[in-house]
mmCIF file of C-alpha atoms and ligand atoms in Angstrom:
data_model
loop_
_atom_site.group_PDB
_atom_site.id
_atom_site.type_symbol
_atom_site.label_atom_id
_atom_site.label_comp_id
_atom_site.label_asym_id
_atom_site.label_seq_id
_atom_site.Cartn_x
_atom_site.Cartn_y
_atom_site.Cartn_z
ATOM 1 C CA UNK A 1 172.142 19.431 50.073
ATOM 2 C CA UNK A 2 173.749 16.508 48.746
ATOM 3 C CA UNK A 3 172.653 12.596 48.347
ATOM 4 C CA UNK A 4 173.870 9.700 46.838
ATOM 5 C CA UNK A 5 171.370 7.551 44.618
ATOM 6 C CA UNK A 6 171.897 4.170 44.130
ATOM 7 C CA UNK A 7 171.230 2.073 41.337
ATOM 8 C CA UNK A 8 168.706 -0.731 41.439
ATOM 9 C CA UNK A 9 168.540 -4.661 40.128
ATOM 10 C CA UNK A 10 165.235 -6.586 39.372
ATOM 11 C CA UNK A 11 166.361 -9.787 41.149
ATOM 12 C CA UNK A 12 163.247 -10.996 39.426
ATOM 13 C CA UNK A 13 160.820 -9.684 37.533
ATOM 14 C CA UNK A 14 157.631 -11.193 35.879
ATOM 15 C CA UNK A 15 155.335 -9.360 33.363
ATOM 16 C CA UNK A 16 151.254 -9.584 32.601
ATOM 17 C CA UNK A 17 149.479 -8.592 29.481
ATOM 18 C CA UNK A 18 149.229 -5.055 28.850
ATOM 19 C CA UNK A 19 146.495 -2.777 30.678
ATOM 20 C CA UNK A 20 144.856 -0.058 28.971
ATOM 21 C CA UNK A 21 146.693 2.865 30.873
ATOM 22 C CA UNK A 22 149.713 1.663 28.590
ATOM 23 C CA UNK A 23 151.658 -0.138 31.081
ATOM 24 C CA UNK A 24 152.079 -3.700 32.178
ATOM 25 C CA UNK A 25 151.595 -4.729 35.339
ATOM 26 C CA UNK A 26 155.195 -6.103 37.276
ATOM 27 C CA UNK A 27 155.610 -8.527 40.264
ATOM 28 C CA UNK A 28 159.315 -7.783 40.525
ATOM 29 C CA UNK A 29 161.960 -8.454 43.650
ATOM 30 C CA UNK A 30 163.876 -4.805 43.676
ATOM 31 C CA UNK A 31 167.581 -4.654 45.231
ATOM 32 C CA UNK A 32 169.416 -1.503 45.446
ATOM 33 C CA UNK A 33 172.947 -1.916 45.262
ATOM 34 C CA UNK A 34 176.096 0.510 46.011
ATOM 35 C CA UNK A 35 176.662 1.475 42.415
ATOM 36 C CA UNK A 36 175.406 5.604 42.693
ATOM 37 C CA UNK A 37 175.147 8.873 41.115
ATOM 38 C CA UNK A 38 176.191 11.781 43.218
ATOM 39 C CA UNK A 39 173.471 14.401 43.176
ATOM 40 C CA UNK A 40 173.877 18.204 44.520
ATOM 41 C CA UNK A 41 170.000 20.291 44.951
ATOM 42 C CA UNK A 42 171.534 23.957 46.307
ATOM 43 C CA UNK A 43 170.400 28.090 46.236
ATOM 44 C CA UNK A 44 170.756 29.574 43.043
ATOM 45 C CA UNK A 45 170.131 32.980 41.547
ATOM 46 C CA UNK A 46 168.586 31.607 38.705
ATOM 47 C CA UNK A 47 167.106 27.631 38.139
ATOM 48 C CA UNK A 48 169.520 25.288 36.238
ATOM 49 C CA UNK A 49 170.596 21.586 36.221
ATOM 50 C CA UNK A 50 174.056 20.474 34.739
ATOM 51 C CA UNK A 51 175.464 16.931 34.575
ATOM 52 C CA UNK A 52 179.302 17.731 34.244
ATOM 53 C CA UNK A 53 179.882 14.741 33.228
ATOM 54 C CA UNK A 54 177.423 14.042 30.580
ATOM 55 C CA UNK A 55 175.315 10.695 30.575
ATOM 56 C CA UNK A 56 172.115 12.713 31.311
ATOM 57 C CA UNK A 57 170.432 15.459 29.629
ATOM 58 C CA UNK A 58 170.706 19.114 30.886
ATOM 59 C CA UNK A 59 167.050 20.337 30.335
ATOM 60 C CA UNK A 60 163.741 19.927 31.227
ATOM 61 C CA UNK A 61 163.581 16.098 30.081
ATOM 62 C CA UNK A 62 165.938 15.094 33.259
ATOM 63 C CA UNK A 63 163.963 13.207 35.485
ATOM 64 C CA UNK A 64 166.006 14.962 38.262
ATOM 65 C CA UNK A 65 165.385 17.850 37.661
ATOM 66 C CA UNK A 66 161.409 17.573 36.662
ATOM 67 C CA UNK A 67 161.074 15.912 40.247
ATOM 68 C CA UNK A 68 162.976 19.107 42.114
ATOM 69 C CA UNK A 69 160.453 21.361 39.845
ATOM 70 C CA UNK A 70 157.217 19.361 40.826
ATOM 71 C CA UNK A 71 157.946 19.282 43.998
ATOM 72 C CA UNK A 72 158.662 22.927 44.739
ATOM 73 C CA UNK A 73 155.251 23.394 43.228
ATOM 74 C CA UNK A 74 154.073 21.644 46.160
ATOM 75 C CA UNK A 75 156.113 23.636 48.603
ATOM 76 C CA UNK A 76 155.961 26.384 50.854
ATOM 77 C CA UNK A 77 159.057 27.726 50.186
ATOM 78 C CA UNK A 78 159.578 27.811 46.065
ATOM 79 C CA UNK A 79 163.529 29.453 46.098
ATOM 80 C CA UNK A 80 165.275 28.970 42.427
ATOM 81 C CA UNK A 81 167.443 25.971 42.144
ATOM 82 C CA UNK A 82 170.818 24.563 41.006
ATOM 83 C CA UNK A 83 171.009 20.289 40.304
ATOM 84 C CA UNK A 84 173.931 19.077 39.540
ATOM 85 C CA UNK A 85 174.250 15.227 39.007
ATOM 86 C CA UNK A 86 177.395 13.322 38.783
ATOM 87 C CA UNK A 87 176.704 9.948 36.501
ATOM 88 C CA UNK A 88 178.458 6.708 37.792
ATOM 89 C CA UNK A 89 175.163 4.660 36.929
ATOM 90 C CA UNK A 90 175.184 3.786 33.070
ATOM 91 C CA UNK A 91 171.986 4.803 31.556
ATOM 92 C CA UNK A 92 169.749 2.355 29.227
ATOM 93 C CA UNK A 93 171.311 -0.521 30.997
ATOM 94 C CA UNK A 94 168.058 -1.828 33.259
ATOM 95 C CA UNK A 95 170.013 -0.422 36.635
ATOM 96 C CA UNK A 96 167.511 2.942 37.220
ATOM 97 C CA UNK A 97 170.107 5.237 37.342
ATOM 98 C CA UNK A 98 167.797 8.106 36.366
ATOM 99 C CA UNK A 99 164.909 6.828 38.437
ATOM 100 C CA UNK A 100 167.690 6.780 41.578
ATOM 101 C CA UNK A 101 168.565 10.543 40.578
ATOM 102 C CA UNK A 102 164.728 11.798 40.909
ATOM 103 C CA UNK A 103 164.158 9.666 43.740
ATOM 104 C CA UNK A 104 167.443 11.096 45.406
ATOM 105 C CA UNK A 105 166.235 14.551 43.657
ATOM 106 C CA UNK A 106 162.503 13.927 45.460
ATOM 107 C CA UNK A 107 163.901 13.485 48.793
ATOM 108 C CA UNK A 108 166.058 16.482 49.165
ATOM 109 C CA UNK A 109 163.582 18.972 47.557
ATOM 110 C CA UNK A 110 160.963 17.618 50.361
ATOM 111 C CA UNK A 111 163.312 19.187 52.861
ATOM 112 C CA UNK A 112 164.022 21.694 50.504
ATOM 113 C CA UNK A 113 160.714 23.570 49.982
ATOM 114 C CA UNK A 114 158.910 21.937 52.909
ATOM 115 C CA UNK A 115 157.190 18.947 51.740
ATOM 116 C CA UNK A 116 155.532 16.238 53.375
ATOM 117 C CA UNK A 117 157.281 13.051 52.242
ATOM 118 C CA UNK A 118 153.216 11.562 51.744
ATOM 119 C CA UNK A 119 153.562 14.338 49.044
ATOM 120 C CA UNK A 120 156.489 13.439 47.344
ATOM 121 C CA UNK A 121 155.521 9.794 47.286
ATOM 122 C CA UNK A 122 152.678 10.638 45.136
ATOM 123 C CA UNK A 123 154.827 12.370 42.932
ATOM 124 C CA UNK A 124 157.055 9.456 42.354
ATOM 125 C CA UNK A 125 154.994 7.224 39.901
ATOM 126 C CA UNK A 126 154.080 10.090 37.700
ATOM 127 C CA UNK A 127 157.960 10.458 37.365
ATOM 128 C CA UNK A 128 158.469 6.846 36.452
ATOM 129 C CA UNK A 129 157.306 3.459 37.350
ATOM 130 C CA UNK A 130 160.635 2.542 38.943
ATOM 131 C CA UNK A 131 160.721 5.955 41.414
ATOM 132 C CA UNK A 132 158.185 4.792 43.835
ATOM 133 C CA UNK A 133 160.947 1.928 44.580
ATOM 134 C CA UNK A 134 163.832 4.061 44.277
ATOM 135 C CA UNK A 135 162.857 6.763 46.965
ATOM 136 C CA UNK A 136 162.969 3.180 49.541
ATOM 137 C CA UNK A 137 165.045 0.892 48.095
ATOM 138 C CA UNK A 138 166.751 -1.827 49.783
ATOM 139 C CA UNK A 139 165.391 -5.357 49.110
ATOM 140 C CA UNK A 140 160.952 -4.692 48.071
ATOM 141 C CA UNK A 141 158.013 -6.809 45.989
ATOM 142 C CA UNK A 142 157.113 -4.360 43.444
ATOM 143 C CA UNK A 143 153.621 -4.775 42.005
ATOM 144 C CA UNK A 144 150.845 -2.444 39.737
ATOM 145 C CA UNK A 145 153.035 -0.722 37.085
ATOM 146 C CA UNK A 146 155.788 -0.143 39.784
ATOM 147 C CA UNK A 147 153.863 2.299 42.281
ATOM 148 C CA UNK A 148 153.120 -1.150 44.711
ATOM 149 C CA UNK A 149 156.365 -1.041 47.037
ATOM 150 C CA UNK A 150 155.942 -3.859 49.883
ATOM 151 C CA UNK A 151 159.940 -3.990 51.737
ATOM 152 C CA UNK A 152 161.651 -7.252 52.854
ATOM 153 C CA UNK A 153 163.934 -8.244 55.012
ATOM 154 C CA UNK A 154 167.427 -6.479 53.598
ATOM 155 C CA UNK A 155 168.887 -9.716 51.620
ATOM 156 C CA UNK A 156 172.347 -9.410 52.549
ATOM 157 C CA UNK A 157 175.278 -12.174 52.592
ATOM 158 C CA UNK A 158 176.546 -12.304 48.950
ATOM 159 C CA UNK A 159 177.909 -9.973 45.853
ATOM 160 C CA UNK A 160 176.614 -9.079 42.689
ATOM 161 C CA UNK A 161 178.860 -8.816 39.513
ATOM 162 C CA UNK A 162 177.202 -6.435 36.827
ATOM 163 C CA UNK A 163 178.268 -6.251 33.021
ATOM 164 C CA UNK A 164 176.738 -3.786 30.889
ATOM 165 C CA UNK A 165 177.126 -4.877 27.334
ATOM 166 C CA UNK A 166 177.755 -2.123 24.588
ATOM 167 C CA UNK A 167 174.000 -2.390 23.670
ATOM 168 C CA UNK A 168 171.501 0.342 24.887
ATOM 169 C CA UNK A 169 168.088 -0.875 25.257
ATOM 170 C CA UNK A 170 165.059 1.514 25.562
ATOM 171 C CA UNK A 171 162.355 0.177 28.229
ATOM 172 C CA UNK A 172 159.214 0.885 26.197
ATOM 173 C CA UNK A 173 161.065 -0.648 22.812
ATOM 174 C CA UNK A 174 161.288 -3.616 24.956
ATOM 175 C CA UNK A 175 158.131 -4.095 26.616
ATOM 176 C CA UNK A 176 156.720 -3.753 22.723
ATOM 177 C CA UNK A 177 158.852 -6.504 22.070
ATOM 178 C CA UNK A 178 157.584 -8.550 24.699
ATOM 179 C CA UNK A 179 153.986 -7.765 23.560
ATOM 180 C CA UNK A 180 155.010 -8.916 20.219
ATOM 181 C CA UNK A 181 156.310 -12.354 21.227
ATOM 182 C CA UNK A 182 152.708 -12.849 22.968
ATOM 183 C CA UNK A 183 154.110 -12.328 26.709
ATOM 184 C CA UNK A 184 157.221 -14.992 26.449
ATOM 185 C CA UNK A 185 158.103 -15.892 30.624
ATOM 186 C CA UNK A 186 161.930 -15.542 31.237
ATOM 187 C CA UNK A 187 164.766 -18.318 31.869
ATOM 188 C CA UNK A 188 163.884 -19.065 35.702
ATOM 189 C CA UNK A 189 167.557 -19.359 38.018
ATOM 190 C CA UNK A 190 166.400 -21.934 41.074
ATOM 191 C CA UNK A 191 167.012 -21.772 44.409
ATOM 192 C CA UNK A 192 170.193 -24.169 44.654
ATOM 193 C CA UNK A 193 171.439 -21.660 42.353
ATOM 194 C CA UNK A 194 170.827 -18.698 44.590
ATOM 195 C CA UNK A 195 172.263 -17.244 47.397
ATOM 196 C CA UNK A 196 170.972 -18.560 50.746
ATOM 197 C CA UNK A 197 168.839 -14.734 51.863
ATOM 198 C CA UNK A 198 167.334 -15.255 48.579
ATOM 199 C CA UNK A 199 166.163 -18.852 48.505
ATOM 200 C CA UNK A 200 162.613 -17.790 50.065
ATOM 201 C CA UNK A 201 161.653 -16.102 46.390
ATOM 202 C CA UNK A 202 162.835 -18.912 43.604
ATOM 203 C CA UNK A 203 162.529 -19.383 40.824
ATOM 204 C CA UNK A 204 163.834 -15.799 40.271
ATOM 205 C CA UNK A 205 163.083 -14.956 36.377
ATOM 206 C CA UNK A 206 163.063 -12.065 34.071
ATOM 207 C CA UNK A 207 160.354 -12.183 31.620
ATOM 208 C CA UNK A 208 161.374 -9.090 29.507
ATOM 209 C CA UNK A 209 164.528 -11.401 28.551
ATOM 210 C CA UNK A 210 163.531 -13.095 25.453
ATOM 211 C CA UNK A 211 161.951 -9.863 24.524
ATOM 212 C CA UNK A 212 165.235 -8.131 24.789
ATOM 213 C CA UNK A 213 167.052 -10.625 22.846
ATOM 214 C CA UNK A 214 164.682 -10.269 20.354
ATOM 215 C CA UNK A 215 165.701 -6.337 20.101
ATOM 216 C CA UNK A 216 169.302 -6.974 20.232
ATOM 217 C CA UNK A 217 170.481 -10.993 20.169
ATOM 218 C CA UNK A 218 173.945 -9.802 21.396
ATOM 219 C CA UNK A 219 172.596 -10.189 24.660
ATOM 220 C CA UNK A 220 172.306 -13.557 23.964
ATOM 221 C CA UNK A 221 175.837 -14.587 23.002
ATOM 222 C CA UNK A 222 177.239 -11.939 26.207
ATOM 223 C CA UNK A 223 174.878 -13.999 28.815
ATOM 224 C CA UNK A 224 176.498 -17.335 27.389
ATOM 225 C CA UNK A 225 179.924 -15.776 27.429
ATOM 226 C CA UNK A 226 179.745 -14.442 30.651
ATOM 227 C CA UNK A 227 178.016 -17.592 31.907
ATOM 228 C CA UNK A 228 180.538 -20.173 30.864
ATOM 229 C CA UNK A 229 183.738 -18.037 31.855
ATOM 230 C CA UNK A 230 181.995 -17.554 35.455
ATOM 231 C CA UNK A 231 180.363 -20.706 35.686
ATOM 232 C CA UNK A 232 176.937 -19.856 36.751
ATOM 233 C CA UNK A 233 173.465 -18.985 35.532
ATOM 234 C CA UNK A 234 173.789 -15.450 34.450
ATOM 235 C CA UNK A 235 170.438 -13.043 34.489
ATOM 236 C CA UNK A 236 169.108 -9.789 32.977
ATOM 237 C CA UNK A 237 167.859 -6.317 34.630
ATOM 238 C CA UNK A 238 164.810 -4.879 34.204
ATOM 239 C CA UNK A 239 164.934 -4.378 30.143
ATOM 240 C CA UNK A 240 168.518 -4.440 30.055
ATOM 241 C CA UNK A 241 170.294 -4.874 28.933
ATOM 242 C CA UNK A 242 172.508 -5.141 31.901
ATOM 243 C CA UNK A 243 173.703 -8.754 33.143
ATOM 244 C CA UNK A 244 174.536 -9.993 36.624
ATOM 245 C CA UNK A 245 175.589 -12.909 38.872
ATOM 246 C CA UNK A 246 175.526 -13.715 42.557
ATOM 247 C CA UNK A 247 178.508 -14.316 44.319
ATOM 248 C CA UNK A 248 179.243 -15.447 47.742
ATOM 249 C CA UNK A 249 181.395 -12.042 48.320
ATOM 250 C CA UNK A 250 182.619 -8.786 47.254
ATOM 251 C CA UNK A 251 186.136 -10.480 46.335
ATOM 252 C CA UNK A 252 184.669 -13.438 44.476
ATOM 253 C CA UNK A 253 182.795 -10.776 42.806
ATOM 254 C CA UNK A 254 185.649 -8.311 41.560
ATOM 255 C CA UNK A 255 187.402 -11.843 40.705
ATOM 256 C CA UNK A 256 184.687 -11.972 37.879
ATOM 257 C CA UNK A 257 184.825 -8.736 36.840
ATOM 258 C CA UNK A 258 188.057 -9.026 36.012
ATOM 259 C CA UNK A 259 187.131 -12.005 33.830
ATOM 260 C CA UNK A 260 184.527 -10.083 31.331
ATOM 261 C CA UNK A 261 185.374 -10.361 27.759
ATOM 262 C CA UNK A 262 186.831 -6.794 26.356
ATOM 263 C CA UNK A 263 184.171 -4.392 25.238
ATOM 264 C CA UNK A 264 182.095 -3.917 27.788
ATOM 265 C CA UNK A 265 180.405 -0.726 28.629
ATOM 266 C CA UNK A 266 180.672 -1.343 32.342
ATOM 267 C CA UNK A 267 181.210 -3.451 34.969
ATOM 268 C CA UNK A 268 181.127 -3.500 38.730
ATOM 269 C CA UNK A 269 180.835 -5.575 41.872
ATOM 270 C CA UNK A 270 178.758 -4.209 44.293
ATOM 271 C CA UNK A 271 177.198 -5.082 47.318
ATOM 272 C CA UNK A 272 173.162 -5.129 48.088
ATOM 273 C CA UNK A 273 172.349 -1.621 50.071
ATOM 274 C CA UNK A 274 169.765 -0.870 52.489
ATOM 275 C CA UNK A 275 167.957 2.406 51.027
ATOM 276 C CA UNK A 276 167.181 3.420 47.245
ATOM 277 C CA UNK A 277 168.864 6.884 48.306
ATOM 278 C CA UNK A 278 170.548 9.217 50.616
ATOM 279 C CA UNK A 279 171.865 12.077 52.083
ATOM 280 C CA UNK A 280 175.952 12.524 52.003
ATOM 281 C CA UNK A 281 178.424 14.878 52.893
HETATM 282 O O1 LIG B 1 157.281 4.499 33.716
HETATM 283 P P1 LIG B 1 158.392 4.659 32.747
HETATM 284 O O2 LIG B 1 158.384 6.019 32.086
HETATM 285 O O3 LIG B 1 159.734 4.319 33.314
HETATM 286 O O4 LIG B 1 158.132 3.589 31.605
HETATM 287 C C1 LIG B 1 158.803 3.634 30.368
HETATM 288 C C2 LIG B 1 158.050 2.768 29.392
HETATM 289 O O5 LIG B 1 158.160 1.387 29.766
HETATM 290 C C3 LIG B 1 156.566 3.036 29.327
HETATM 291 O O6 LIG B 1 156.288 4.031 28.391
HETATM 292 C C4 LIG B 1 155.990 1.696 28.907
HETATM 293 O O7 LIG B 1 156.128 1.551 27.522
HETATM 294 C C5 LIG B 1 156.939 0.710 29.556
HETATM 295 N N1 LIG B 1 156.436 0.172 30.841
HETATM 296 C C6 LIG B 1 155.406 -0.741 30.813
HETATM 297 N N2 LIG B 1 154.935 -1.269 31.987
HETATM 298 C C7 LIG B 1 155.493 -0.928 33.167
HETATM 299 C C8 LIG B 1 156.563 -0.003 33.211
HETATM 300 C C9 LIG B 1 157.015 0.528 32.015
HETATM 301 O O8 LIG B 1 154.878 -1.076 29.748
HETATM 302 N N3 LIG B 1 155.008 -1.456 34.310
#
């Protein structure tokens, strides 16, 4: 069984004051987008998980793989297993990459072993706090720590360009920033500034920005770069430290991408999807 698992961008995403279960709670607008990691659950003789390509560990600690092993315990059917995950999604960037992967991972070992998907959807949150959202996907308000997933109407109609600056950012480093700073709110991008589908939800802000500039101020200086060669308000995703822009189109898109200063980690223009995962060929 194979499935592609796409990557995710918080369009938006404000924070509140930390709760005592250790996590903040989010109000976030979720896209997926068609940036993915190919993932492979098959028969085995004995269990393993390999990421050929690196970019993800190979042990117990992949999210993939704990999400295949959690939910065979559920299952009726508990056959050893082979993962194997191809990485296209940078990791520490903001984009969920590993959150896609057990998401993708979630949804085949339901079939696999005989799983109600109620089941699996349960496990998702106890994965990670951006799982619940990654086993839907599409266009979603996100809410409690990340396990709230309310879809939208698919926003569709423009182009995303995505630069990953050589600067990995670890989520919970970042939300300690932002605890530090007293809960800073984000730079807000306005709706004349937005593409039309997306109008409905202005201002659309990230609040763990200043946090993660206060980690690592490169961001700062790449967001200005990257804003004044493009020539539009540039954003942040999820902790980053990913950065992004909306475009009208794919082309306009790849036009900017082509435009990044040299030294970036990554950089892609992609298109909004539908789903947070699924199955392939
Ligand atoms: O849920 P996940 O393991 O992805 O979260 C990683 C870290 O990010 C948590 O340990 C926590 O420090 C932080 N976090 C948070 N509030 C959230 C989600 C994540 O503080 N809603």
């Amino acid at each position: 069984m194979r499935a592609r698992a796409f990557a995710k961008v918080n369009l938006s995403l404000h924070v509140r004051s930390l709760n005592a279960d250790g996590y903040h709670p989010l109000r976030g607008l979720f896209q997926s987008v068609d940036w993915y990691d190919r993932i492979i659950v098959e028969d085995a003789e004995t269990d393993s998980i390999e990421v050929p390509g690196g970019g993800a560990p190979e042990d117990d600690s992949n999210l993939a793989w704990r999400a295949v092993v959690d939910a065979r315990s559920l299952g009726l059917h508990r056959q050893p297993t082979r993962v194997v995950i191809s990485k296209e999604i940078p990791s520490l960037a903001g984009l969920g990459g590993g959150s896609a992967d057990a998401a993708a991972a979630l949804g085949l070992a339901a079939r696999r072993f005989s799983v109600s998907f109620d089941e699996v959807r349960t496990l998702a949150v106890t994965l990670g706090s951006d799982v619940p959202f990654a086993l839907v996907g599409g266009t979603a308000i996100v809410t409690g720590r990340g396990e709230f997933v309310a879809p939208q109407p698919d926003a569709t109609g423009f182009a995303l360009a995505i630069v990953v600056p050589p600067i990995a950012l670890g989520t919970s480093a970042v939300f300690r920033a932002w605890d530090e700073l007293d809960g800073p709110e984000g730079p807000a991008i306005v709706g004349a500034d937005l593409p039309p589908a997306l109008r409905e939800f202005a201002p659309l802000v990230n609040d763990l920005y200043p946090a993660a500039v206060s980690v690592a101020p490169e961001i700062d200086e790449w967001r200005a770069e990257l804003s004044h060669r493009w020539g539009v308000p540039v954003a942040m995703t999820g902790s980053g430290s990913a950065l992004f822009s909306y475009f009208p189109s794919l082309n306009e898109a790849e036009d900017a991408v082509a435009a990044v200063p040299q030294g970036a980690t990554a950089t892609r223009a992609v298109r909004p999807t539908t789903k947070g995962w699924e199955p392939a060929d």
